[in-house]
Amino acid sequence: MSGHQKAKGKKEQVKGKVKEVGGRATRDAPMEAEGRLEQSKGDARQAKEKMKDIFKH
């Protein structure tokens, strides 16, 4: 997995979790949903990079 893409995916996951928790705490449903979306994007990015690595070997 490329280090840059892996870090970017992890960063999206963490940022999304912070937004989700913040949205839940302030009862801001759109912010909470945006956080979940960012987490999903980070998960997808990491999965894509793992698949690339599998097919390289």
mmCIF file as gemmi writes it, N, C-alpha and C atoms, coordinates in Angstrom:
data_model
loop_
_atom_site.group_PDB
_atom_site.id
_atom_site.type_symbol
_atom_site.label_atom_id
_atom_site.label_alt_id
_atom_site.label_comp_id
_atom_site.label_asym_id
_atom_site.label_entity_id
_atom_site.label_seq_id
_atom_site.pdbx_PDB_ins_code
_atom_site.Cartn_x
_atom_site.Cartn_y
_atom_site.Cartn_z
_atom_site.occupancy
_atom_site.B_iso_or_equiv
_atom_site.pdbx_formal_charge
_atom_site.auth_seq_id
_atom_site.auth_asym_id
_atom_site.pdbx_PDB_model_num
ATOM 1 N N . MET Axp A 1 ? 0.863 -1.168 0 1 0 ? 1 A 1
ATOM 2 C CA . MET Axp A 1 ? 0 0 0 1 0 ? 1 A 1
ATOM 3 C C . MET Axp A 1 ? 0.901 1.218 0 1 0 ? 1 A 1
ATOM 4 N N . SER Axp A 2 ? 0.607 2.143 -0.851 1 0 ? 2 A 1
ATOM 5 C CA . SER Axp A 2 ? 1.428 3.348 -0.893 1 0 ? 2 A 1
ATOM 6 C C . SER Axp A 2 ? 1.232 4.12 0.414 1 0 ? 2 A 1
ATOM 7 N N . GLY Axp A 3 ? 2.321 4.559 0.971 1 0 ? 3 A 1
ATOM 8 C CA . GLY Axp A 3 ? 2.271 5.244 2.262 1 0 ? 3 A 1
ATOM 9 C C . GLY Axp A 3 ? 1.4 6.479 2.259 1 0 ? 3 A 1
ATOM 10 N N . HIS Axp A 4 ? 1.468 7.24 1.176 1 0 ? 4 A 1
ATOM 11 C CA . HIS Axp A 4 ? 0.686 8.478 1.088 1 0 ? 4 A 1
ATOM 12 C C . HIS Axp A 4 ? -0.812 8.181 1.063 1 0 ? 4 A 1
ATOM 13 N N . GLN Axp A 5 ? -1.226 7.235 0.249 1 0 ? 5 A 1
ATOM 14 C CA . GLN Axp A 5 ? -2.646 6.911 0.136 1 0 ? 5 A 1
ATOM 15 C C . GLN Axp A 5 ? -3.159 6.265 1.42 1 0 ? 5 A 1
ATOM 16 N N . LYS Axp A 6 ? -2.335 5.45 2.041 1 0 ? 6 A 1
ATOM 17 C CA . LYS Axp A 6 ? -2.727 4.818 3.306 1 0 ? 6 A 1
ATOM 18 C C . LYS Axp A 6 ? -2.952 5.885 4.37 1 0 ? 6 A 1
ATOM 19 N N . ALA Axp A 7 ? -2.031 6.825 4.447 1 0 ? 7 A 1
ATOM 20 C CA . ALA Axp A 7 ? -2.145 7.9 5.435 1 0 ? 7 A 1
ATOM 21 C C . ALA Axp A 7 ? -3.36 8.772 5.14 1 0 ? 7 A 1
ATOM 22 N N . LYS Axp A 8 ? -3.618 9.012 3.865 1 0 ? 8 A 1
ATOM 23 C CA . LYS Axp A 8 ? -4.752 9.844 3.48 1 0 ? 8 A 1
ATOM 24 C C . LYS Axp A 8 ? -6.064 9.158 3.868 1 0 ? 8 A 1
ATOM 25 N N . GLY Axp A 9 ? -6.145 7.851 3.662 1 0 ? 9 A 1
ATOM 26 C CA . GLY Axp A 9 ? -7.341 7.104 4.041 1 0 ? 9 A 1
ATOM 27 C C . GLY Axp A 9 ? -7.559 7.118 5.543 1 0 ? 9 A 1
ATOM 28 N N . LYS Axp A 10 ? -6.49 6.94 6.289 1 0 ? 10 A 1
ATOM 29 C CA . LYS Axp A 10 ? -6.582 6.945 7.751 1 0 ? 10 A 1
ATOM 30 C C . LYS Axp A 10 ? -6.994 8.328 8.249 1 0 ? 10 A 1
ATOM 31 N N . LYS Axp A 11 ? -6.441 9.359 7.625 1 0 ? 11 A 1
ATOM 32 C CA . LYS Axp A 11 ? -6.765 10.736 8.006 1 0 ? 11 A 1
ATOM 33 C C . LYS Axp A 11 ? -8.255 11.001 7.783 1 0 ? 11 A 1
ATOM 34 N N . GLU Axp A 12 ? -8.786 10.535 6.658 1 0 ? 12 A 1
ATOM 35 C CA . GLU Axp A 12 ? -10.217 10.713 6.384 1 0 ? 12 A 1
ATOM 36 C C . GLU Axp A 12 ? -11.067 9.991 7.421 1 0 ? 12 A 1
ATOM 37 N N . GLN Axp A 13 ? -10.636 8.8 7.807 1 0 ? 13 A 1
ATOM 38 C CA . GLN Axp A 13 ? -11.392 8.043 8.807 1 0 ? 13 A 1
ATOM 39 C C . GLN Axp A 13 ? -11.432 8.784 10.139 1 0 ? 13 A 1
ATOM 40 N N . VAL Axp A 14 ? -10.296 9.271 10.577 1 0 ? 14 A 1
ATOM 41 C CA . VAL Axp A 14 ? -10.224 9.972 11.865 1 0 ? 14 A 1
ATOM 42 C C . VAL Axp A 14 ? -11.018 11.273 11.815 1 0 ? 14 A 1
ATOM 43 N N . LYS Axp A 15 ? -10.841 12.027 10.753 1 0 ? 15 A 1
ATOM 44 C CA . LYS Axp A 15 ? -11.566 13.294 10.597 1 0 ? 15 A 1
ATOM 45 C C . LYS Axp A 15 ? -13.075 13.035 10.592 1 0 ? 15 A 1
ATOM 46 N N . GLY Axp A 16 ? -13.487 11.984 9.902 1 0 ? 16 A 1
ATOM 47 C CA . GLY Axp A 16 ? -14.9 11.633 9.849 1 0 ? 16 A 1
ATOM 48 C C . GLY Axp A 16 ? -15.446 11.24 11.208 1 0 ? 16 A 1
ATOM 49 N N . LYS Axp A 17 ? -14.664 10.492 11.969 1 0 ? 17 A 1
ATOM 50 C CA . LYS Axp A 17 ? -15.107 10.071 13.301 1 0 ? 17 A 1
ATOM 51 C C . LYS Axp A 17 ? -15.292 11.283 14.205 1 0 ? 17 A 1
ATOM 52 N N . VAL Axp A 18 ? -14.367 12.234 14.121 1 0 ? 18 A 1
ATOM 53 C CA . VAL Axp A 18 ? -14.467 13.45 14.935 1 0 ? 18 A 1
ATOM 54 C C . VAL Axp A 18 ? -15.74 14.219 14.573 1 0 ? 18 A 1
ATOM 55 N N . LYS Axp A 19 ? -16.007 14.344 13.28 1 0 ? 19 A 1
ATOM 56 C CA . LYS Axp A 19 ? -17.217 15.047 12.847 1 0 ? 19 A 1
ATOM 57 C C . LYS Axp A 19 ? -18.478 14.315 13.306 1 0 ? 19 A 1
ATOM 58 N N . GLU Axp A 20 ? -18.46 13.003 13.182 1 0 ? 20 A 1
ATOM 59 C CA . GLU Axp A 20 ? -19.634 12.211 13.583 1 0 ? 20 A 1
ATOM 60 C C . GLU Axp A 20 ? -19.923 12.4 15.07 1 0 ? 20 A 1
ATOM 61 N N . VAL Axp A 21 ? -18.905 12.268 15.887 1 0 ? 21 A 1
ATOM 62 C CA . VAL Axp A 21 ? -19.079 12.406 17.331 1 0 ? 21 A 1
ATOM 63 C C . VAL Axp A 21 ? -19.491 13.84 17.685 1 0 ? 21 A 1
ATOM 64 N N . GLY Axp A 22 ? -18.866 14.814 17.036 1 0 ? 22 A 1
ATOM 65 C CA . GLY Axp A 22 ? -19.228 16.211 17.28 1 0 ? 22 A 1
ATOM 66 C C . GLY Axp A 22 ? -20.669 16.485 16.886 1 0 ? 22 A 1
ATOM 67 N N . GLY Axp A 23 ? -21.083 15.937 15.754 1 0 ? 23 A 1
ATOM 68 C CA . GLY Axp A 23 ? -22.458 16.108 15.304 1 0 ? 23 A 1
ATOM 69 C C . GLY Axp A 23 ? -23.46 15.461 16.236 1 0 ? 23 A 1
ATOM 70 N N . ARG Axp A 24 ? -23.099 14.301 16.742 1 0 ? 24 A 1
ATOM 71 C CA . ARG Axp A 24 ? -23.98 13.612 17.691 1 0 ? 24 A 1
ATOM 72 C C . ARG Axp A 24 ? -24.084 14.402 18.99 1 0 ? 24 A 1
ATOM 73 N N . ALA Axp A 25 ? -22.958 14.937 19.449 1 0 ? 25 A 1
ATOM 74 C CA . ALA Axp A 25 ? -22.938 15.685 20.707 1 0 ? 25 A 1
ATOM 75 C C . ALA Axp A 25 ? -23.747 16.979 20.62 1 0 ? 25 A 1
ATOM 76 N N . THR Axp A 26 ? -23.713 17.615 19.451 1 0 ? 26 A 1
ATOM 77 C CA . THR Axp A 26 ? -24.422 18.886 19.291 1 0 ? 26 A 1
ATOM 78 C C . THR Axp A 26 ? -25.791 18.703 18.633 1 0 ? 26 A 1
ATOM 79 N N . ARG Axp A 27 ? -26.148 17.47 18.397 1 0 ? 27 A 1
ATOM 80 C CA . ARG Axp A 27 ? -27.426 17.117 17.738 1 0 ? 27 A 1
ATOM 81 C C . ARG Axp A 27 ? -27.533 17.766 16.363 1 0 ? 27 A 1
ATOM 82 N N . ASP Axp A 28 ? -26.415 17.761 15.658 1 0 ? 28 A 1
ATOM 83 C CA . ASP Axp A 28 ? -26.336 18.305 14.303 1 0 ? 28 A 1
ATOM 84 C C . ASP Axp A 28 ? -26.309 17.12 13.334 1 0 ? 28 A 1
ATOM 85 N N . ALA Axp A 29 ? -27.487 16.682 12.894 1 0 ? 29 A 1
ATOM 86 C CA . ALA Axp A 29 ? -27.604 15.497 12.054 1 0 ? 29 A 1
ATOM 87 C C . ALA Axp A 29 ? -26.813 15.601 10.746 1 0 ? 29 A 1
ATOM 88 N N . PRO Axp A 30 ? -26.841 16.732 10.036 1 0 ? 30 A 1
ATOM 89 C CA . PRO Axp A 30 ? -26.047 16.808 8.797 1 0 ? 30 A 1
ATOM 90 C C . PRO Axp A 30 ? -24.544 16.638 9.04 1 0 ? 30 A 1
ATOM 91 N N . MET Axp A 31 ? -24.044 17.196 10.123 1 0 ? 31 A 1
ATOM 92 C CA . MET Axp A 31 ? -22.621 17.061 10.444 1 0 ? 31 A 1
ATOM 93 C C . MET Axp A 31 ? -22.288 15.607 10.781 1 0 ? 31 A 1
ATOM 94 N N . GLU Axp A 32 ? -23.178 14.958 11.508 1 0 ? 32 A 1
ATOM 95 C CA . GLU Axp A 32 ? -22.986 13.551 11.868 1 0 ? 32 A 1
ATOM 96 C C . GLU Axp A 32 ? -22.948 12.69 10.601 1 0 ? 32 A 1
ATOM 97 N N . ALA Axp A 33 ? -23.865 12.952 9.682 1 0 ? 33 A 1
ATOM 98 C CA . ALA Axp A 33 ? -23.914 12.201 8.426 1 0 ? 33 A 1
ATOM 99 C C . ALA Axp A 33 ? -22.666 12.454 7.583 1 0 ? 33 A 1
ATOM 100 N N . GLU Axp A 34 ? -22.21 13.698 7.561 1 0 ? 34 A 1
ATOM 101 C CA . GLU Axp A 34 ? -20.996 14.031 6.817 1 0 ? 34 A 1
ATOM 102 C C . GLU Axp A 34 ? -19.796 13.275 7.393 1 0 ? 34 A 1
ATOM 103 N N . GLY Axp A 35 ? -19.758 13.15 8.707 1 0 ? 35 A 1
ATOM 104 C CA . GLY Axp A 35 ? -18.679 12.399 9.351 1 0 ? 35 A 1
ATOM 105 C C . GLY Axp A 35 ? -18.698 10.938 8.959 1 0 ? 35 A 1
ATOM 106 N N . ARG Axp A 36 ? -19.884 10.339 8.922 1 0 ? 36 A 1
ATOM 107 C CA . ARG Axp A 36 ? -19.996 8.943 8.512 1 0 ? 36 A 1
ATOM 108 C C . ARG Axp A 36 ? -19.547 8.771 7.063 1 0 ? 36 A 1
ATOM 109 N N . LEU Axp A 37 ? -19.904 9.739 6.215 1 0 ? 37 A 1
ATOM 110 C CA . LEU Axp A 37 ? -19.507 9.69 4.808 1 0 ? 37 A 1
ATOM 111 C C . LEU Axp A 37 ? -17.984 9.751 4.674 1 0 ? 37 A 1
ATOM 112 N N . GLU Axp A 38 ? -17.348 10.633 5.414 1 0 ? 38 A 1
ATOM 113 C CA . GLU Axp A 38 ? -15.882 10.737 5.356 1 0 ? 38 A 1
ATOM 114 C C . GLU Axp A 38 ? -15.218 9.451 5.826 1 0 ? 38 A 1
ATOM 115 N N . GLN Axp A 39 ? -15.774 8.831 6.852 1 0 ? 39 A 1
ATOM 116 C CA . GLN Axp A 39 ? -15.216 7.563 7.324 1 0 ? 39 A 1
ATOM 117 C C . GLN Axp A 39 ? -15.32 6.509 6.228 1 0 ? 39 A 1
ATOM 118 N N . SER Axp A 40 ? -16.443 6.478 5.543 1 0 ? 40 A 1
ATOM 119 C CA . SER Axp A 40 ? -16.645 5.506 4.467 1 0 ? 40 A 1
ATOM 120 C C . SER Axp A 40 ? -15.663 5.747 3.324 1 0 ? 40 A 1
ATOM 121 N N . LYS Axp A 41 ? -15.417 7.01 2.999 1 0 ? 41 A 1
ATOM 122 C CA . LYS Axp A 41 ? -14.461 7.327 1.946 1 0 ? 41 A 1
ATOM 123 C C . LYS Axp A 41 ? -13.065 6.85 2.337 1 0 ? 41 A 1
ATOM 124 N N . GLY Axp A 42 ? -12.708 7.021 3.591 1 0 ? 42 A 1
ATOM 125 C CA . GLY Axp A 42 ? -11.408 6.552 4.066 1 0 ? 42 A 1
ATOM 126 C C . GLY Axp A 42 ? -11.305 5.038 4.011 1 0 ? 42 A 1
ATOM 127 N N . ASP Axp A 43 ? -12.387 4.361 4.387 1 0 ? 43 A 1
ATOM 128 C CA . ASP Axp A 43 ? -12.415 2.896 4.312 1 0 ? 43 A 1
ATOM 129 C C . ASP Axp A 43 ? -12.241 2.431 2.867 1 0 ? 43 A 1
ATOM 130 N N . ALA Axp A 44 ? -12.955 3.082 1.954 1 0 ? 44 A 1
ATOM 131 C CA . ALA Axp A 44 ? -12.885 2.705 0.545 1 0 ? 44 A 1
ATOM 132 C C . ALA Axp A 44 ? -11.481 2.935 -0.01 1 0 ? 44 A 1
ATOM 133 N N . ARG Axp A 45 ? -10.873 4.046 0.357 1 0 ? 45 A 1
ATOM 134 C CA . ARG Axp A 45 ? -9.522 4.347 -0.122 1 0 ? 45 A 1
ATOM 135 C C . ARG Axp A 45 ? -8.537 3.276 0.358 1 0 ? 45 A 1
ATOM 136 N N . GLN Axp A 46 ? -8.656 2.892 1.613 1 0 ? 46 A 1
ATOM 137 C CA . GLN Axp A 46 ? -7.747 1.881 2.14 1 0 ? 46 A 1
ATOM 138 C C . GLN Axp A 46 ? -7.995 0.524 1.487 1 0 ? 46 A 1
ATOM 139 N N . ALA Axp A 47 ? -9.24 0.175 1.253 1 0 ? 47 A 1
ATOM 140 C CA . ALA Axp A 47 ? -9.564 -1.095 0.596 1 0 ? 47 A 1
ATOM 141 C C . ALA Axp A 47 ? -9.008 -1.119 -0.823 1 0 ? 47 A 1
ATOM 142 N N . LYS Axp A 48 ? -9.123 0.003 -1.526 1 0 ? 48 A 1
ATOM 143 C CA . LYS Axp A 48 ? -8.604 0.096 -2.895 1 0 ? 48 A 1
ATOM 144 C C . LYS Axp A 48 ? -7.097 -0.123 -2.903 1 0 ? 48 A 1
ATOM 145 N N . GLU Axp A 49 ? -6.403 0.495 -1.968 1 0 ? 49 A 1
ATOM 146 C CA . GLU Axp A 49 ? -4.95 0.348 -1.909 1 0 ? 49 A 1
ATOM 147 C C . GLU Axp A 49 ? -4.555 -1.086 -1.553 1 0 ? 49 A 1
ATOM 148 N N . LYS Axp A 50 ? -5.315 -1.726 -0.677 1 0 ? 50 A 1
ATOM 149 C CA . LYS Axp A 50 ? -5.015 -3.123 -0.33 1 0 ? 50 A 1
ATOM 150 C C . LYS Axp A 50 ? -5.195 -4.025 -1.549 1 0 ? 50 A 1
ATOM 151 N N . MET Axp A 51 ? -6.237 -3.782 -2.33 1 0 ? 51 A 1
ATOM 152 C CA . MET Axp A 51 ? -6.466 -4.58 -3.532 1 0 ? 51 A 1
ATOM 153 C C . MET Axp A 51 ? -5.341 -4.377 -4.539 1 0 ? 51 A 1
ATOM 154 N N . LYS Axp A 52 ? -4.866 -3.161 -4.673 1 0 ? 52 A 1
ATOM 155 C CA . LYS Axp A 52 ? -3.746 -2.883 -5.57 1 0 ? 52 A 1
ATOM 156 C C . LYS Axp A 52 ? -2.536 -3.704 -5.146 1 0 ? 52 A 1
ATOM 157 N N . ASP Axp A 53 ? -2.267 -3.721 -3.843 1 0 ? 53 A 1
ATOM 158 C CA . ASP Axp A 53 ? -1.119 -4.458 -3.329 1 0 ? 53 A 1
ATOM 159 C C . ASP Axp A 53 ? -1.25 -5.957 -3.577 1 0 ? 53 A 1
ATOM 160 N N . ILE Axp A 54 ? -2.456 -6.467 -3.418 1 0 ? 54 A 1
ATOM 161 C CA . ILE Axp A 54 ? -2.679 -7.898 -3.622 1 0 ? 54 A 1
ATOM 162 C C . ILE Axp A 54 ? -2.363 -8.274 -5.064 1 0 ? 54 A 1
ATOM 163 N N . PHE Axp A 55 ? -2.813 -7.472 -6.002 1 0 ? 55 A 1
ATOM 164 C CA . PHE Axp A 55 ? -2.622 -7.809 -7.406 1 0 ? 55 A 1
ATOM 165 C C . PHE Axp A 55 ? -1.222 -7.482 -7.907 1 0 ? 55 A 1
ATOM 166 N N . LYS Axp A 56 ? -0.457 -6.706 -7.178 1 0 ? 56 A 1
ATOM 167 C CA . LYS Axp A 56 ? 0.932 -6.44 -7.565 1 0 ? 56 A 1
ATOM 168 C C . LYS Axp A 56 ? 1.8 -7.657 -7.33 1 0 ? 56 A 1
ATOM 169 N N . HIS Axp A 57 ? 1.471 -8.412 -6.29 1 0 ? 57 A 1
ATOM 170 C CA . HIS Axp A 57 ? 2.326 -9.55 -5.908 1 0 ? 57 A 1
ATOM 171 C C . HIS Axp A 57 ? 1.905 -10.747 -6.621 1 0 ? 57 A 1
